Coordinates of C-alpha atoms in Angstrom, one line a residue:
M91 CA 20.1 -20.2 29.9
T92 CA 22.8 -19.8 27.2
R93 CA 22.2 -17.7 24.1
R94 CA 22.1 -20.9 22.0
G95 CA 19.6 -22.5 24.4
M96 CA 17.4 -19.4 24.1
L97 CA 17.5 -19.5 20.3
L98 CA 16.6 -23.2 20.3
A99 CA 13.8 -22.6 22.7
S100 CA 12.5 -19.8 20.5
A101 CA 12.5 -21.9 17.4
A102 CA 10.7 -24.8 19.2
A103 CA 8.1 -22.4 20.5
L104 CA 7.4 -21.1 16.9
A105 CA 7.1 -24.6 15.7
L106 CA 4.4 -25.5 18.1
P107 CA 0.8 -25.0 16.9
G108 CA -0.8 -22.0 18.6
A109 CA 2.4 -20.9 20.2
A110 CA 3.2 -17.1 20.2
F111 CA 6.7 -15.7 20.3
P112 CA 8.3 -16.1 23.7
A113 CA 7.7 -13.2 26.0
A114 CA 11.4 -12.7 26.6
R115 CA 11.9 -10.9 23.2
K116 CA 9.1 -10.2 20.8
P117 CA 10.4 -9.1 17.3
N118 CA 10.3 -5.7 15.9
I119 CA 7.9 -5.5 13.0
I120 CA 8.2 -3.3 10.0
V121 CA 5.5 -3.2 7.3
L122 CA 7.3 -1.6 4.4
Y123 CA 4.5 -0.6 2.0
A124 CA 5.3 0.6 -1.5
D125 CA 3.0 2.7 -3.7
D126 CA 1.9 1.4 -7.1
L127 CA 4.7 -1.1 -7.3
G128 CA 3.9 -3.9 -9.8
Y129 CA 4.6 -7.7 -9.6
G130 CA 7.0 -7.4 -12.5
D131 CA 8.8 -4.2 -11.3
L132 CA 11.5 -6.2 -9.3
S133 CA 14.4 -8.3 -10.6
C134 CA 13.7 -10.9 -7.9
Y135 CA 10.3 -11.3 -9.6
G136 CA 11.8 -11.7 -13.0
S137 CA 12.4 -8.3 -14.4
T138 CA 15.3 -8.1 -16.7
T139 CA 14.8 -4.4 -17.5
I140 CA 15.4 -3.0 -14.1
R141 CA 17.7 -4.3 -11.2
T142 CA 16.7 -4.1 -7.5
P143 CA 19.6 -5.7 -5.6
N144 CA 18.5 -4.6 -2.2
I145 CA 15.0 -6.0 -2.5
D146 CA 16.6 -9.1 -4.0
R147 CA 18.7 -9.4 -0.9
L148 CA 15.5 -9.2 1.2
A149 CA 13.9 -11.9 -0.9
A150 CA 17.1 -14.1 -0.7
G151 CA 17.1 -13.8 3.0
G152 CA 13.4 -14.5 3.4
T153 CA 10.3 -15.9 1.7
R154 CA 9.0 -14.4 -1.6
F155 CA 5.3 -14.9 -2.4
T156 CA 4.0 -15.4 -5.9
N157 CA 0.3 -15.4 -4.9
A158 CA 0.0 -12.4 -2.6
H159 CA -2.7 -9.8 -3.0
S160 CA -3.4 -6.3 -2.0
P161 CA -7.0 -6.0 -0.6
S162 CA -7.9 -3.6 -3.4
A163 CA -6.7 -2.3 -6.8
T164 CA -6.5 1.2 -5.3
C165 CA -4.6 2.6 -2.4
T166 CA -7.0 3.9 0.2
P167 CA -9.1 0.7 0.4
S168 CA -6.0 -1.5 0.6
R169 CA -4.5 0.7 3.4
Y170 CA -7.8 0.5 5.3
A171 CA -7.9 -3.2 5.1
L172 CA -4.3 -3.7 6.1
L173 CA -4.7 -1.6 9.3
T174 CA -8.2 -2.8 10.3
G175 CA -8.5 -6.4 9.1
D176 CA -11.7 -5.6 7.4
Y177 CA -12.2 -5.5 3.6
A178 CA -12.9 -1.9 2.7
W179 CA -15.8 -2.8 0.5
R180 CA -17.8 -3.7 3.6
A181 CA -17.9 0.0 4.4
S182 CA -19.9 1.8 1.8
G183 CA -18.3 4.8 0.2
I184 CA -14.6 4.0 0.7
Q185 CA -12.6 5.1 -2.4
I186 CA -9.5 7.1 -3.2
L187 CA -9.9 10.0 -0.8
P188 CA -9.3 13.7 -1.6
G189 CA -6.6 15.4 0.4
D190 CA -9.0 17.1 2.8
A191 CA -11.2 14.1 3.6
P192 CA -12.3 13.3 7.1
A193 CA -10.7 10.5 9.1
L194 CA -11.8 7.2 7.6
I195 CA -10.8 5.0 10.6
R196 CA -12.5 6.5 13.5
P197 CA -11.2 6.6 17.1
G198 CA -12.3 3.5 18.9
K199 CA -12.1 1.2 16.0
F200 CA -9.8 -1.8 16.6
T201 CA -6.7 -1.7 14.4
L202 CA -3.4 -3.4 13.8
P203 CA -1.4 -0.8 15.7
T204 CA -4.0 -0.9 18.6
M205 CA -3.5 -4.7 18.9
L206 CA 0.3 -4.3 18.9
R207 CA 0.4 -1.5 21.3
Q208 CA -1.7 -3.6 23.7
A209 CA 0.8 -6.3 23.3
G210 CA 3.6 -4.0 24.4
Y211 CA 4.8 -2.4 21.2
A212 CA 5.8 1.1 20.5
T213 CA 3.9 2.0 17.3
G214 CA 4.9 4.4 14.6
L215 CA 3.9 5.6 11.2
V216 CA 6.3 7.2 8.7
G217 CA 5.3 8.0 5.0
K218 CA 2.0 8.1 3.2
W219 CA -1.3 8.2 5.2
H220 CA -4.2 8.9 2.8
L221 CA -6.9 7.7 5.2
G222 CA -8.3 11.1 6.1
L223 CA -7.8 13.5 8.9
G224 CA -10.1 15.4 11.2
D225 CA -13.8 15.5 11.2
G226 CA -14.5 17.0 7.8
K227 CA -12.8 20.4 8.0
V228 CA -9.2 20.2 8.9
D229 CA -7.5 23.2 10.4
W230 CA -4.0 22.8 8.9
N231 CA -2.7 25.6 11.1
G232 CA -3.7 24.1 14.4
E233 CA -3.8 20.7 16.1
I234 CA -5.1 18.0 13.8
A235 CA -7.4 15.4 15.2
P236 CA -8.6 12.8 14.7
S237 CA -5.3 11.6 13.3
P238 CA -3.2 8.3 13.3
L239 CA -2.5 9.0 17.0
D240 CA -6.2 8.3 17.7
I241 CA -6.2 4.8 16.2
G242 CA -3.2 3.1 17.8
F243 CA -0.1 5.0 16.7
D244 CA 2.2 6.5 19.3
Y245 CA 4.1 8.5 16.8
G246 CA 3.4 9.8 13.2
F247 CA 5.5 11.6 10.5
F248 CA 3.4 11.6 7.4
M249 CA 2.0 13.0 4.2
P250 CA -1.8 13.8 4.6
A251 CA -2.7 12.1 1.3
T252 CA -0.6 11.5 -1.8
L253 CA 2.2 13.2 -3.7
D254 CA -0.1 14.5 -6.3
R255 CA -2.6 16.1 -3.8
V256 CA -2.5 19.3 -1.8
P257 CA -1.6 20.1 1.0
T258 CA 2.0 19.2 0.1
V259 CA 3.2 19.3 3.7
L260 CA 4.3 16.9 6.3
I261 CA 2.6 16.3 9.7
E262 CA 4.4 15.3 12.8
N263 CA 1.9 13.8 15.3
R264 CA -0.8 16.5 15.1
R265 CA 0.9 19.5 13.6
V266 CA 2.2 20.6 10.2
V267 CA 6.0 20.6 10.2
N268 CA 7.8 24.0 9.7
L269 CA 4.5 25.9 9.6
D270 CA 4.8 29.7 9.7
S271 CA 1.9 31.1 11.7
A272 CA 2.1 34.3 9.5
D273 CA 1.5 32.2 6.4
P274 CA -1.5 30.1 7.2
I275 CA -2.5 27.1 5.0
Q276 CA -5.8 27.0 3.1
V277 CA -7.0 24.0 1.0
N278 CA -9.9 23.7 -1.3
Y279 CA -10.8 20.9 -3.6
H280 CA -13.8 22.5 -5.2
D281 CA -13.0 26.2 -5.8
R282 CA -9.9 28.0 -6.7
I283 CA -8.4 30.0 -3.8
G284 CA -5.7 32.5 -3.6
D285 CA -3.6 33.7 -6.6
E286 CA -1.0 31.1 -6.9
P287 CA -0.2 29.9 -10.3
T288 CA -1.8 26.6 -11.6
G289 CA -0.6 24.1 -14.1
F290 CA -3.6 24.9 -16.3
D291 CA -2.7 28.6 -16.6
H292 CA 1.0 28.3 -16.5
P293 CA 2.3 25.1 -18.1
E294 CA 5.6 26.8 -18.8
M295 CA 6.4 26.6 -15.1
L296 CA 6.1 22.8 -14.9
K297 CA 8.9 20.2 -14.8
F298 CA 6.6 18.0 -16.9
G299 CA 3.1 18.4 -18.2
A300 CA -0.1 17.1 -16.5
D301 CA -3.7 16.2 -17.4
P302 CA -6.5 18.5 -16.4
E303 CA -7.1 16.7 -13.1
H304 CA -3.5 17.3 -12.0
S305 CA -3.2 20.8 -13.2
N306 CA -4.2 22.8 -10.1
T307 CA -1.8 24.6 -7.7
I308 CA 1.9 24.3 -8.6
V309 CA 4.2 23.2 -5.9
N310 CA 7.9 22.7 -6.6
G311 CA 7.4 23.0 -10.4
I312 CA 4.7 20.2 -10.3
S313 CA 1.0 20.9 -10.5
R314 CA -1.2 18.9 -8.1
I315 CA -4.8 17.9 -7.6
G316 CA -6.6 20.6 -5.6
Y317 CA -5.9 24.2 -4.6
M318 CA -3.6 25.4 -1.9
T319 CA -2.4 28.7 -0.6
G320 CA 0.0 29.5 2.2
G321 CA 2.4 27.2 4.1
K322 CA 5.3 28.0 1.8
R323 CA 8.0 27.2 4.4
A324 CA 6.2 23.9 5.2
R325 CA 6.0 22.5 1.6
W326 CA 8.0 19.6 0.8
K327 CA 10.6 19.3 -2.0
D328 CA 9.7 16.1 -3.9
E329 CA 13.4 15.2 -4.7
E330 CA 14.2 15.2 -1.0
L331 CA 11.1 13.6 0.4
S332 CA 12.3 10.0 0.4
D333 CA 15.5 10.9 2.3
V334 CA 13.5 12.8 4.8
L335 CA 11.1 10.0 5.5
L336 CA 14.0 7.5 5.7
G337 CA 15.7 9.6 8.3
K338 CA 12.5 9.8 10.4
A339 CA 12.1 6.0 10.1
V340 CA 15.6 5.3 11.2
D341 CA 15.2 7.9 14.1
F342 CA 12.1 6.1 15.2
M343 CA 13.9 2.7 15.3
A344 CA 17.0 4.0 17.0
A345 CA 15.0 5.6 19.8
R346 CA 13.2 2.4 20.5
K347 CA 15.7 -0.3 19.7
D348 CA 15.8 -1.7 23.1
K349 CA 12.1 -2.6 23.3
P350 CA 9.8 -4.1 20.5
F351 CA 8.5 -1.6 18.0
F352 CA 6.1 -1.6 15.1
L353 CA 6.8 0.7 12.2
Y354 CA 4.3 1.2 9.4
Y355 CA 6.7 2.7 6.7
A356 CA 4.6 3.7 3.8
V357 CA 7.0 4.9 1.1
N358 CA 6.2 7.0 -1.9
E359 CA 7.6 5.1 -4.8
P360 CA 6.8 4.8 -7.7
H361 CA 3.6 6.8 -7.3
V362 CA 3.1 10.0 -9.3
P363 CA 4.5 12.7 -9.6
R364 CA 7.9 10.9 -10.0
A365 CA 10.6 13.3 -9.1
P366 CA 13.4 11.2 -7.6
H367 CA 16.6 12.6 -6.0
P368 CA 19.2 13.7 -8.6
R369 CA 21.5 10.8 -7.7
F370 CA 18.9 8.4 -9.3
V371 CA 17.9 10.5 -12.3
G372 CA 18.7 8.8 -15.6
K373 CA 20.1 5.7 -13.9
S374 CA 17.4 3.2 -14.9
G375 CA 17.1 4.2 -18.5
M376 CA 13.4 4.0 -18.2
G377 CA 12.6 7.6 -17.2
P378 CA 11.3 8.9 -13.8
R379 CA 9.3 5.9 -13.0
G380 CA 12.2 3.5 -13.4
D381 CA 14.5 5.9 -11.5
A382 CA 11.9 6.0 -8.7
I383 CA 12.0 2.2 -8.4
L384 CA 15.8 2.5 -8.1
Q385 CA 15.2 5.0 -5.3
L386 CA 12.8 2.6 -3.5
D387 CA 15.5 -0.2 -3.8
W388 CA 18.1 2.1 -2.3
T389 CA 15.7 3.0 0.6
V390 CA 15.3 -0.7 1.4
G391 CA 19.1 -1.2 1.4
E392 CA 19.6 1.8 3.7
L393 CA 16.9 0.4 6.0
L394 CA 18.7 -2.9 6.2
R395 CA 22.0 -1.2 6.8
S396 CA 20.4 0.8 9.6
L397 CA 19.1 -2.3 11.3
D398 CA 22.5 -3.9 11.1
K399 CA 24.1 -0.7 12.5
L400 CA 21.6 -0.7 15.4
G401 CA 22.3 -4.3 16.1
I402 CA 18.6 -5.3 15.8
A403 CA 18.5 -6.9 12.3
S404 CA 18.1 -10.4 13.8
D405 CA 15.3 -9.1 16.1
T406 CA 13.3 -7.6 13.3
M407 CA 10.6 -8.9 10.9
I408 CA 10.0 -7.0 7.7
L409 CA 6.9 -7.5 5.6
F410 CA 7.4 -5.8 2.2
S411 CA 4.7 -5.3 -0.3
S412 CA 2.7 -2.9 -2.4
D413 CA -0.8 -1.3 -2.0
N414 CA -2.0 -2.3 -5.5
G415 CA -0.7 -3.1 -8.9
P416 CA 1.3 -0.8 -11.2
I417 CA 0.4 2.0 -13.6
L418 CA 2.5 3.9 -16.1
F419 CA 0.6 7.0 -17.1
D420 CA -1.3 8.4 -14.1
G421 CA -1.8 12.0 -14.9
Y422 CA 1.7 13.3 -15.6
Q423 CA 3.7 13.3 -18.9
D424 CA 6.8 11.7 -17.5
Q425 CA 7.5 9.3 -20.3
A426 CA 6.7 6.3 -18.3
V427 CA 4.8 4.7 -21.2
E428 CA 7.2 5.8 -23.9
R429 CA 10.3 4.6 -22.1
A430 CA 9.0 1.3 -20.7
G431 CA 10.3 -0.6 -23.6
K432 CA 10.0 -4.4 -23.0
H433 CA 9.4 -3.8 -19.3
R434 CA 6.1 -5.5 -18.0
P435 CA 5.3 -3.8 -14.7
A436 CA 2.5 -6.3 -13.9
G437 CA 4.6 -9.3 -15.0
P438 CA 2.5 -12.0 -16.6
F439 CA -0.8 -10.6 -15.4
S440 CA -3.3 -8.3 -17.2
S441 CA -3.7 -4.5 -16.6
G442 CA -2.7 -3.0 -13.3
K443 CA -3.8 -0.3 -10.8
Y444 CA -7.7 0.3 -10.8
S445 CA -8.3 -3.1 -12.4
I446 CA -10.1 -6.2 -11.2
Y447 CA -7.8 -8.3 -13.3
E448 CA -4.9 -9.9 -11.5
G449 CA -2.5 -7.0 -12.4
G450 CA -4.5 -4.8 -10.1
T451 CA -4.0 -6.8 -6.9
R452 CA -1.4 -9.5 -7.5
V453 CA 1.6 -7.8 -5.9
P454 CA 5.1 -8.5 -4.8
M455 CA 5.4 -9.6 -1.2
I456 CA 8.4 -10.7 0.9
S457 CA 8.7 -11.7 4.6
W458 CA 12.1 -11.4 6.2
W459 CA 13.4 -12.2 9.6
P460 CA 16.8 -13.8 10.0
G461 CA 16.7 -17.2 11.7
H462 CA 12.9 -17.3 11.8
V463 CA 11.5 -16.8 8.3
R464 CA 12.6 -19.5 5.9
A465 CA 15.4 -18.0 3.7
G466 CA 15.5 -18.3 0.0
H467 CA 12.0 -19.7 -0.2
V468 CA 9.4 -19.0 -2.9
S469 CA 5.9 -19.6 -1.6
T470 CA 2.8 -20.2 -3.6
A471 CA 0.5 -19.6 -0.6
L472 CA -2.5 -17.5 -1.3
V473 CA -2.2 -14.6 1.2
D474 CA -3.7 -11.1 1.5
H475 CA -2.7 -8.0 3.3
V476 CA -5.9 -8.0 5.3
D477 CA -4.4 -11.0 7.1
L478 CA -1.6 -9.0 8.8
T479 CA -3.8 -8.2 11.9
A480 CA -4.6 -11.9 12.7
S481 CA -1.2 -13.2 11.7
L482 CA 0.8 -10.7 13.8
A483 CA -1.6 -11.2 16.7
K484 CA -0.7 -14.9 16.6
L485 CA 3.0 -14.0 16.5
V486 CA 3.0 -11.7 19.5
G487 CA 0.3 -13.2 21.5
G488 CA -2.2 -10.3 20.9
S489 CA -5.9 -10.6 21.1
M490 CA -8.7 -9.6 18.6
P491 CA -12.3 -9.0 19.5
Q492 CA -14.7 -11.3 17.8
D493 CA -16.4 -8.4 16.0
S494 CA -13.3 -6.8 14.8
A495 CA -10.8 -7.7 12.0
V496 CA -13.7 -9.7 10.5
D497 CA -11.8 -10.6 7.3
S498 CA -8.3 -11.3 8.8
F499 CA -7.1 -14.9 8.8
D500 CA -4.0 -16.3 10.7
M501 CA -1.4 -16.7 8.0
L502 CA 1.6 -16.7 10.3
A503 CA 2.8 -20.1 9.2
P504 CA 3.1 -19.2 5.5
L505 CA 4.6 -15.8 6.4
L506 CA 7.3 -17.7 8.3
G507 CA 7.8 -19.9 5.2
K508 CA 6.7 -23.0 7.2
T509 CA 3.9 -24.0 4.8
D510 CA 2.8 -23.1 1.3
R511 CA -0.8 -23.6 2.4
G512 CA -2.6 -20.3 2.6
R513 CA -6.1 -19.1 2.3
D514 CA -8.7 -21.1 0.4
H515 CA -10.0 -17.8 -1.1
V516 CA -9.5 -14.1 -1.4
I517 CA -11.8 -11.3 -2.4
E518 CA -10.4 -8.8 -5.0
D519 CA -12.0 -5.3 -5.1
T520 CA -11.9 -2.1 -7.1
K521 CA -14.3 0.8 -7.8
L522 CA -15.1 2.1 -11.3
M523 CA -13.3 5.3 -12.1
V524 CA -14.9 7.8 -14.3
T525 CA -13.9 11.2 -15.9
T526 CA -16.3 14.1 -15.9
G527 CA -14.8 17.2 -17.5
T528 CA -11.6 17.8 -15.7
K529 CA -12.5 15.7 -12.6
V530 CA -11.8 12.1 -12.0
A531 CA -13.7 10.2 -9.3
S532 CA -15.2 6.8 -8.4
S533 CA -18.6 6.3 -9.8
G534 CA -19.4 4.2 -6.6
A535 CA -19.9 1.1 -8.7
R536 CA -18.1 -1.6 -6.7
I537 CA -16.5 -4.5 -8.6
L538 CA -15.7 -7.7 -6.7
A539 CA -14.0 -10.9 -7.7
I540 CA -13.3 -14.2 -5.8
R541 CA -10.1 -16.2 -6.1
A542 CA -10.2 -19.9 -5.0
G543 CA -7.4 -22.3 -6.0
D544 CA -6.7 -21.8 -9.7
W545 CA -10.1 -20.2 -10.4
K546 CA -11.2 -16.6 -10.4
L547 CA -14.7 -15.3 -10.9
I548 CA -15.3 -11.7 -11.6
R549 CA -18.9 -10.7 -10.7
A550 CA -21.1 -9.2 -13.4
S551 CA -21.0 -5.5 -13.0
V552 CA -21.1 -2.8 -15.8
E553 CA -20.2 -2.4 -19.4
P554 CA -16.4 -2.7 -20.4
H555 CA -14.4 0.2 -19.1
A556 CA -10.8 1.4 -19.1
F557 CA -9.2 4.1 -17.1
H558 CA -5.8 5.7 -17.9
G559 CA -5.1 2.9 -20.4
N560 CA -5.8 0.1 -17.9
A561 CA -8.7 -2.3 -18.7
I562 CA -10.8 -2.4 -15.5
G563 CA -12.2 -5.8 -16.3
T564 CA -15.9 -5.1 -16.1
L565 CA -18.6 -6.8 -18.1
P566 CA -22.4 -7.1 -17.6
R567 CA -22.0 -10.9 -17.1
H568 CA -19.9 -13.1 -14.8
Q569 CA -16.4 -13.9 -16.0
L570 CA -14.5 -17.1 -15.0
Y571 CA -10.7 -17.7 -15.5
N572 CA -8.3 -20.5 -14.8
L573 CA -5.2 -18.7 -13.7
A574 CA -2.9 -21.7 -13.7
Q575 CA -3.5 -22.1 -17.5
D576 CA -4.3 -18.5 -18.2
P577 CA -2.6 -16.0 -15.9
G578 CA -3.4 -13.1 -18.3
E579 CA -7.2 -13.7 -18.0
R580 CA -7.8 -13.8 -21.7
A581 CA -9.9 -16.9 -22.0
D582 CA -13.3 -16.4 -20.3
L583 CA -14.6 -20.0 -19.3
A584 CA -17.9 -18.9 -17.7
S585 CA -20.0 -20.3 -20.6
K586 CA -18.1 -23.5 -20.6
E587 CA -18.2 -23.9 -16.9
P588 CA -21.7 -22.8 -15.9
Q589 CA -21.9 -24.8 -12.7
R590 CA -18.5 -23.6 -11.3
T591 CA -19.4 -20.0 -12.3
A592 CA -22.7 -20.3 -10.4
R593 CA -21.1 -21.9 -7.3
M594 CA -18.4 -19.3 -7.1
A595 CA -20.9 -16.4 -7.6
A596 CA -23.1 -17.8 -4.8
W597 CA -20.0 -18.1 -2.6
L598 CA -19.1 -14.5 -3.2
D599 CA -22.7 -13.5 -2.5
R600 CA -22.7 -15.3 0.9
I601 CA -19.4 -13.7 2.0
E602 CA -20.7 -10.3 1.2
R603 CA -24.1 -10.8 3.0
A604 CA -22.4 -12.4 6.1
G605 CA -20.6 -9.2 7.0
R606 CA -17.5 -11.2 7.8
S607 CA -15.3 -14.1 6.5
R608 CA -13.2 -14.8 9.6
P609 CA -14.9 -17.7 11.6

C-alpha cells in the first residue's frame, strides 16, 4: 500500500465507532503536565499580559478545550486520578503528600502506564512525581521501592515530591542521582536533624523570604519544607532543573523513536519556589512567576523542535494541561502578587488552587496530533484528566478490567476534535487546608462539587474558609451556580432553585455511594 493509502486507511479507521488505531503504527503519546498553571496564564486562552507563542502553536495545530478539568484543586489527588482512572476522593486520606510519604499507588494496581505497556508501549516518567515512594521509611541511600517502576513505568527520572520539599534530589529509576556514599541523605518532616542552616534561623542567606512552613533546610539559597542533611553532591540547582528534565525527556524519546512510547512529562512550572534559568529572569515583567511561565513555554517549543528533529512529530500525540488551578503567593515572597498587575491567572473564574470554585479545577488543556486531531479547533466539551486511561485505551486498543479505572470515560472523540460532546458531568474535589502554628496540612474535610451542563452544585461542608488568599468556596449549605451566566460563581441560586439543588445533591450522593461512575 502507498503512504497515501496508509494515511487514508488510518483516517478511516479512526472515524469508525469503536475502532482503535491501526496496529501498523500506534502513536507516541506524551502527557505534558504543568504544575499550578491557570486557565488565564496563556495567551491562547486570552492573556494579554504574558505571551506564550509555543503553547499557542500547540493550540493552533490542535484542539483547545474551554471546559477541561483537573480531577482536584490540588496536585497529588489530580496526579493519582490521571494515572489510575479513579477519583482520588474515593480513597480516604489522599491529600498533598509530604516528601517522605509511602507510595500511594501500590504495586498491582491497574494504571494508565500499565495499560499502555500491555498494549506494546515503552513507558517513561520525567519530572515531578509526588505520589509517594517506598513503604513508609525510604532509604534514600539505597534502592528505592516501591517506585514508579512498580506501577507500569519502564523508566523514571523524577523529583520525589515538589520543588519546595526535601529531599531536593533527583531519582533515576530506583536510585538517587549523583549520590556520594560518604555523604548519606537523611530526611525528617517532624524534627530538625543535622546542623544545616534553616530559613527561619538565617533569612539573610535566602534568595527570597518564605513563610514559616517553607523555612526549614536551605538548599541553593531557598528554604524548603522539611529537614534534610547530606547528599550535597546530589542536590539540584533550581535554575538548571528544567533544562535537565528536558534533556532526559528528549533522551527517552530519541532512544525509543522507532517504536511507540508513552512519556508522562510532569514539568515544574510555575510551582514555587520560582527560580527560573537566568535567560528568562526579568523577561515577563511579572517577576519570577511570569518568568517561570515563559520558561514553560520555551520547554514546549524545545519539545516540539525535538519531535521534528527526530522525525516523529506526525506520529506523536501530545496532551497538555495542568494539575490544578493557579496561585500567586504560595509560601515564598517572590512578588507574584505585587507584580501581577492586570493579569488574571484563573481567567474569568474565581479563586484558584485549593478552591472548589472553578478557578481550582478549570484548567487549560490542548490535544495535538498532526493529521489526526482537528487543528485550530476550540472545543466546549466537558472533559476531565481522569478520562485519559479510558480514552487512550480506546485509541491504542488497550483493555481495562471492569473493577479498575472506575471513573474514567472514553473521551477519545472530543480529544481528537471530532465532537464537542463530552461528559454529562464531572466531580470536582478539594480538601480543606488549615494552618496550625508553622504547619500547614489538610484537615481531612473533603469538599465535593458536581458539574452538569451549565450548572454546578457545591455540597454543603464547613464554614467559609480561605487559604493563602484563595477563597476555598465552603459554606454550611449547598451552593448552586449557573456557569453560563455567572462563570465567576458570585450569584448563589440554591434558594431560588431548590428542586434543581436537591436533584444535583442527590446525584452527587449516588455517585459517591456507588464507588464508581464508569458503567
